[in-house]
mmCIF file of C-alpha atoms in Angstrom:
data_model
loop_
_atom_site.group_PDB
_atom_site.id
_atom_site.type_symbol
_atom_site.label_atom_id
_atom_site.label_comp_id
_atom_site.label_asym_id
_atom_site.label_seq_id
_atom_site.Cartn_x
_atom_site.Cartn_y
_atom_site.Cartn_z
ATOM 1 C CA GLY A 14 -32.992 -70.321 9.818
ATOM 2 C CA ILE A 15 -34.661 -73.688 9.376
ATOM 3 C CA GLU A 16 -38.105 -72.314 10.229
ATOM 4 C CA ALA A 17 -37.803 -69.594 7.577
ATOM 5 C CA GLU A 18 -36.822 -72.182 4.968
ATOM 6 C CA ALA A 19 -39.700 -74.466 6.030
ATOM 7 C CA ASN A 20 -42.123 -71.524 5.705
ATOM 8 C CA LYS A 21 -40.673 -70.642 2.299
ATOM 9 C CA LEU A 22 -41.200 -74.229 1.132
ATOM 10 C CA ALA A 23 -44.697 -74.354 2.621
ATOM 11 C CA LYS A 24 -45.662 -71.200 0.698
ATOM 12 C CA ALA A 25 -44.082 -72.400 -2.572
ATOM 13 C CA PRO A 26 -46.546 -73.033 -5.427
ATOM 14 C CA LYS A 27 -47.702 -76.634 -5.289
ATOM 15 C CA GLY A 28 -46.892 -77.529 -8.904
ATOM 16 C CA LEU A 29 -43.665 -79.324 -9.779
ATOM 17 C CA ASP A 30 -42.126 -76.087 -11.102
ATOM 18 C CA GLY A 31 -42.843 -74.381 -7.784
ATOM 19 C CA VAL A 32 -41.317 -77.228 -5.794
ATOM 20 C CA ILE A 33 -38.218 -77.227 -7.997
ATOM 21 C CA GLU A 34 -37.977 -73.446 -7.684
ATOM 22 C CA GLY A 35 -38.483 -73.630 -3.891
ATOM 23 C CA THR A 36 -35.808 -76.280 -3.393
ATOM 24 C CA GLY A 37 -33.525 -74.375 -5.771
ATOM 25 C CA ASN A 38 -33.811 -71.294 -3.558
ATOM 26 C CA VAL A 39 -33.004 -73.335 -0.438
ATOM 27 C CA ALA A 40 -29.993 -74.933 -2.140
ATOM 28 C CA GLU A 41 -28.890 -71.526 -3.417
ATOM 29 C CA ASP A 42 -29.237 -69.930 0.038
ATOM 30 C CA VAL A 43 -27.411 -72.808 1.722
ATOM 31 C CA GLY A 44 -24.777 -72.748 -1.024
ATOM 32 C CA LYS A 45 -24.202 -69.046 -0.332
ATOM 33 C CA ALA A 46 -23.658 -69.925 3.304
ATOM 34 C CA GLY A 47 -20.793 -72.120 2.115
ATOM 35 C CA LYS A 48 -22.352 -75.459 2.977
ATOM 36 C CA GLY A 49 -23.039 -76.774 -0.539
ATOM 37 C CA LEU A 50 -25.739 -79.226 -1.543
ATOM 38 C CA GLU A 51 -24.696 -81.885 0.976
ATOM 39 C CA GLY A 52 -25.421 -79.392 3.741
ATOM 40 C CA ALA A 53 -28.764 -78.551 2.137
ATOM 41 C CA ALA A 54 -29.728 -82.225 2.029
ATOM 42 C CA LYS A 55 -28.651 -82.815 5.632
ATOM 43 C CA GLY A 56 -30.356 -79.615 6.770
ATOM 44 C CA ALA A 57 -33.603 -80.542 5.041
ATOM 45 C CA GLU A 58 -33.411 -84.063 6.464
ATOM 46 C CA SER A 59 -32.813 -82.819 9.998
ATOM 47 C CA ALA A 60 -35.465 -80.092 9.639
ATOM 48 C CA ALA A 61 -37.940 -82.774 8.576
ATOM 49 C CA GLU A 62 -36.979 -84.974 11.545
ATOM 50 C CA ASP A 63 -37.151 -82.089 14.000
ATOM 51 C CA ALA A 64 -40.405 -80.577 12.711
ATOM 52 C CA GLY A 65 -42.943 -80.348 15.483
ATOM 53 C CA LYS A 66 -40.511 -81.167 18.292
ATOM 54 C CA VAL A 67 -40.065 -78.221 20.629
ATOM 55 C CA VAL A 68 -37.867 -78.539 23.682
ATOM 56 C CA GLU A 69 -37.098 -76.138 26.532
ATOM 57 C CA THR A 70 -33.399 -75.432 26.939
ATOM 58 C CA SER A 71 -31.675 -73.106 29.358
ATOM 59 C CA TYR A 72 -31.540 -70.687 26.424
ATOM 60 C CA GLY A 73 -35.298 -70.686 25.795
ATOM 61 C CA LYS A 74 -37.434 -72.618 23.356
ATOM 62 C CA SER A 75 -35.652 -74.415 20.584
ATOM 63 C CA SER A 76 -36.707 -76.919 17.964
ATOM 64 C CA GLY A 77 -34.879 -80.195 17.763
ATOM 65 C CA LYS A 78 -33.545 -82.768 20.164
ATOM 66 C CA TYR A 79 -30.382 -81.691 21.927
ATOM 67 C CA ASP A 80 -28.097 -83.632 24.188
ATOM 68 C CA THR A 81 -27.779 -82.352 27.735
ATOM 69 C CA THR A 82 -24.659 -82.331 29.889
ATOM 70 C CA ALA A 83 -26.259 -85.062 32.012
ATOM 71 C CA ASP A 84 -26.014 -87.413 29.013
ATOM 72 C CA PHE A 85 -22.202 -87.284 29.298
ATOM 73 C CA LEU A 86 -21.579 -87.319 33.054
ATOM 74 C CA THR A 87 -21.270 -91.121 33.291
ATOM 75 C CA ASN A 88 -17.703 -91.055 32.041
ATOM 76 C CA ILE A 89 -16.190 -88.746 34.668
ATOM 77 C CA GLU A 90 -13.570 -89.654 37.236
ATOM 78 C CA ASN A 91 -13.091 -87.792 40.539
ATOM 79 C CA ARG A 92 -9.408 -87.567 41.522
ATOM 80 C CA ASN A 93 -8.771 -85.655 44.761
ATOM 81 C CA GLY A 94 -11.818 -83.444 44.218
ATOM 82 C CA LYS A 95 -10.941 -82.666 40.584
ATOM 83 C CA PHE A 96 -13.021 -84.121 37.767
ATOM 84 C CA TYR A 97 -11.542 -85.667 34.617
ATOM 85 C CA THR A 98 -12.884 -87.223 31.434
ATOM 86 C CA ASP A 99 -11.678 -88.228 27.971
ATOM 87 C CA LYS A 100 -11.322 -85.872 24.996
ATOM 88 C CA ALA A 101 -14.533 -86.955 23.202
ATOM 89 C CA THR A 102 -16.614 -86.477 26.364
ATOM 90 C CA ILE A 103 -15.179 -83.060 27.294
ATOM 91 C CA ASP A 104 -15.761 -81.848 23.721
ATOM 92 C CA LYS A 105 -19.408 -83.012 23.853
ATOM 93 C CA ILE A 106 -19.944 -81.346 27.259
ATOM 94 C CA GLY A 107 -18.289 -78.175 25.928
ATOM 95 C CA GLN A 108 -20.569 -78.120 22.884
ATOM 96 C CA VAL A 109 -23.657 -78.524 25.071
ATOM 97 C CA GLU A 110 -22.597 -75.926 27.651
ATOM 98 C CA ALA A 111 -21.399 -73.356 25.069
ATOM 99 C CA ARG A 112 -24.454 -73.658 22.781
ATOM 100 C CA GLY A 113 -26.051 -70.215 22.574
ATOM 101 C CA GLU A 114 -23.513 -68.689 24.983
ATOM 102 C CA ASP A 115 -22.298 -65.142 24.429
ATOM 103 C CA PHE A 116 -18.562 -65.231 25.163
ATOM 104 C CA SER A 117 -18.116 -61.436 25.014
ATOM 105 C CA PRO A 118 -18.855 -60.752 28.726
ATOM 106 C CA LEU A 119 -16.353 -63.446 29.771
ATOM 107 C CA ASN A 120 -12.760 -62.550 30.644
ATOM 108 C CA LYS A 121 -10.361 -64.084 28.089
ATOM 109 C CA ARG A 122 -6.776 -64.818 29.105
ATOM 110 C CA ILE A 123 -3.971 -66.650 27.315
ATOM 111 C CA MET A 124 -2.798 -69.491 29.570
ATOM 112 C CA SER A 125 -0.166 -70.889 27.207
ATOM 113 C CA SER A 126 1.053 -70.171 23.717
ATOM 114 C CA ARG A 127 3.647 -71.952 21.625
ATOM 115 C CA ALA A 128 4.529 -72.544 17.984
ATOM 116 C CA SER A 129 2.457 -75.330 16.470
ATOM 117 C CA THR A 130 3.805 -78.041 14.184
ATOM 118 C CA GLU A 131 1.498 -76.618 11.467
ATOM 119 C CA GLY A 132 3.506 -73.363 11.328
ATOM 120 C CA GLY A 133 1.033 -71.309 13.347
ATOM 121 C CA THR A 134 0.414 -71.242 17.079
ATOM 122 C CA SER A 135 -1.114 -73.501 19.690
ATOM 123 C CA VAL A 136 -2.869 -71.385 22.335
ATOM 124 C CA VAL A 137 -4.912 -72.274 25.411
ATOM 125 C CA TYR A 138 -7.443 -69.571 26.339
ATOM 126 C CA LYS A 139 -9.135 -69.347 29.721
ATOM 127 C CA TYR A 140 -12.625 -67.848 29.696
ATOM 128 C CA SER A 141 -13.823 -66.894 33.170
ATOM 129 C CA ASP A 142 -16.576 -65.016 34.983
ATOM 130 C CA GLU A 143 -17.186 -64.016 38.600
ATOM 131 C CA LEU A 144 -17.409 -67.725 39.559
ATOM 132 C CA GLY A 145 -13.999 -68.540 38.080
ATOM 133 C CA THR A 146 -12.955 -70.598 35.066
ATOM 134 C CA LYS A 147 -15.815 -71.364 32.703
ATOM 135 C CA TYR A 148 -13.935 -72.802 29.704
ATOM 136 C CA LEU A 149 -10.369 -73.684 28.800
ATOM 137 C CA ILE A 150 -10.258 -73.790 25.004
ATOM 138 C CA HIS A 151 -7.294 -75.010 22.965
ATOM 139 C CA GLU A 152 -6.902 -73.469 19.483
ATOM 140 C CA VAL A 153 -4.342 -74.331 16.826
ATOM 141 C CA THR A 154 -3.811 -72.008 13.854
ATOM 142 C CA ASP A 155 -1.915 -72.569 10.623
ATOM 143 C CA ALA A 156 0.777 -70.239 9.252
ATOM 144 C CA ARG A 157 -1.898 -67.900 7.820
ATOM 145 C CA GLY A 158 -3.648 -67.545 11.177
ATOM 146 C CA TYR A 159 -6.662 -69.711 10.286
ATOM 147 C CA ILE A 160 -7.991 -71.920 13.065
ATOM 148 C CA ILE A 161 -7.461 -75.527 12.032
ATOM 149 C CA HIS A 162 -8.291 -77.163 15.357
ATOM 150 C CA ARG A 163 -10.245 -76.111 18.429
ATOM 151 C CA ASP A 164 -11.309 -78.189 21.394
ATOM 152 C CA PHE A 165 -12.136 -77.936 25.074
ATOM 153 C CA ASP A 166 -9.542 -78.623 27.774
ATOM 154 C CA ALA A 167 -11.972 -77.860 30.635
ATOM 155 C CA VAL A 168 -15.629 -76.872 31.026
ATOM 156 C CA ARG A 169 -17.513 -75.677 34.107
ATOM 157 C CA ILE A 170 -20.924 -77.336 34.120
ATOM 158 C CA SER A 171 -24.056 -75.622 35.414
ATOM 159 C CA SER A 172 -23.833 -77.393 38.791
ATOM 160 C CA GLY A 173 -20.477 -75.674 39.352
ATOM 161 C CA GLN A 174 -17.883 -78.428 38.851
ATOM 162 C CA LEU A 175 -14.987 -77.889 36.467
ATOM 163 C CA ILE A 176 -14.608 -80.948 34.222
ATOM 164 C CA ASN A 177 -11.048 -81.336 32.875
ATOM 165 C CA LYS A 178 -9.705 -83.232 29.876
ATOM 166 C CA GLU A 179 -7.385 -86.083 30.796
ATOM 167 C CA HIS A 180 -3.863 -85.522 29.498
#
């Protein structure tokens, strides 16, 4: 991860050759991960920004500054006891809530499935646990079965409310 790369760079010989070699290794490693040099530059930039910042999350200690669900709850509308928000907000809440989550213990059920305009399928999956629906996730695949789009249709937040995407 980022810490390993930072340690690798910290231990690199201090001469110019060592620095070039050290950054080459990082770029090579990131390149192997399929992110290319742009990803390496962004990763190094964000690692530099995040260095020294440690925050407690519900998933334990983590470096970096993360949004919390609370940052996105201003844009929610209560209609007859059901909560709704726009697509951008539900996707942000979903990203925050799903970060670090192991989906394997959740029950996965297909709620709807139809042919997509891209030649694949458009499927809505419901992930639930003993408290009910945790996520409704919409996935669209192309004709080869590759996921080309995925977003959240609903997310249960830690306080128990299910936040739905407005349709």
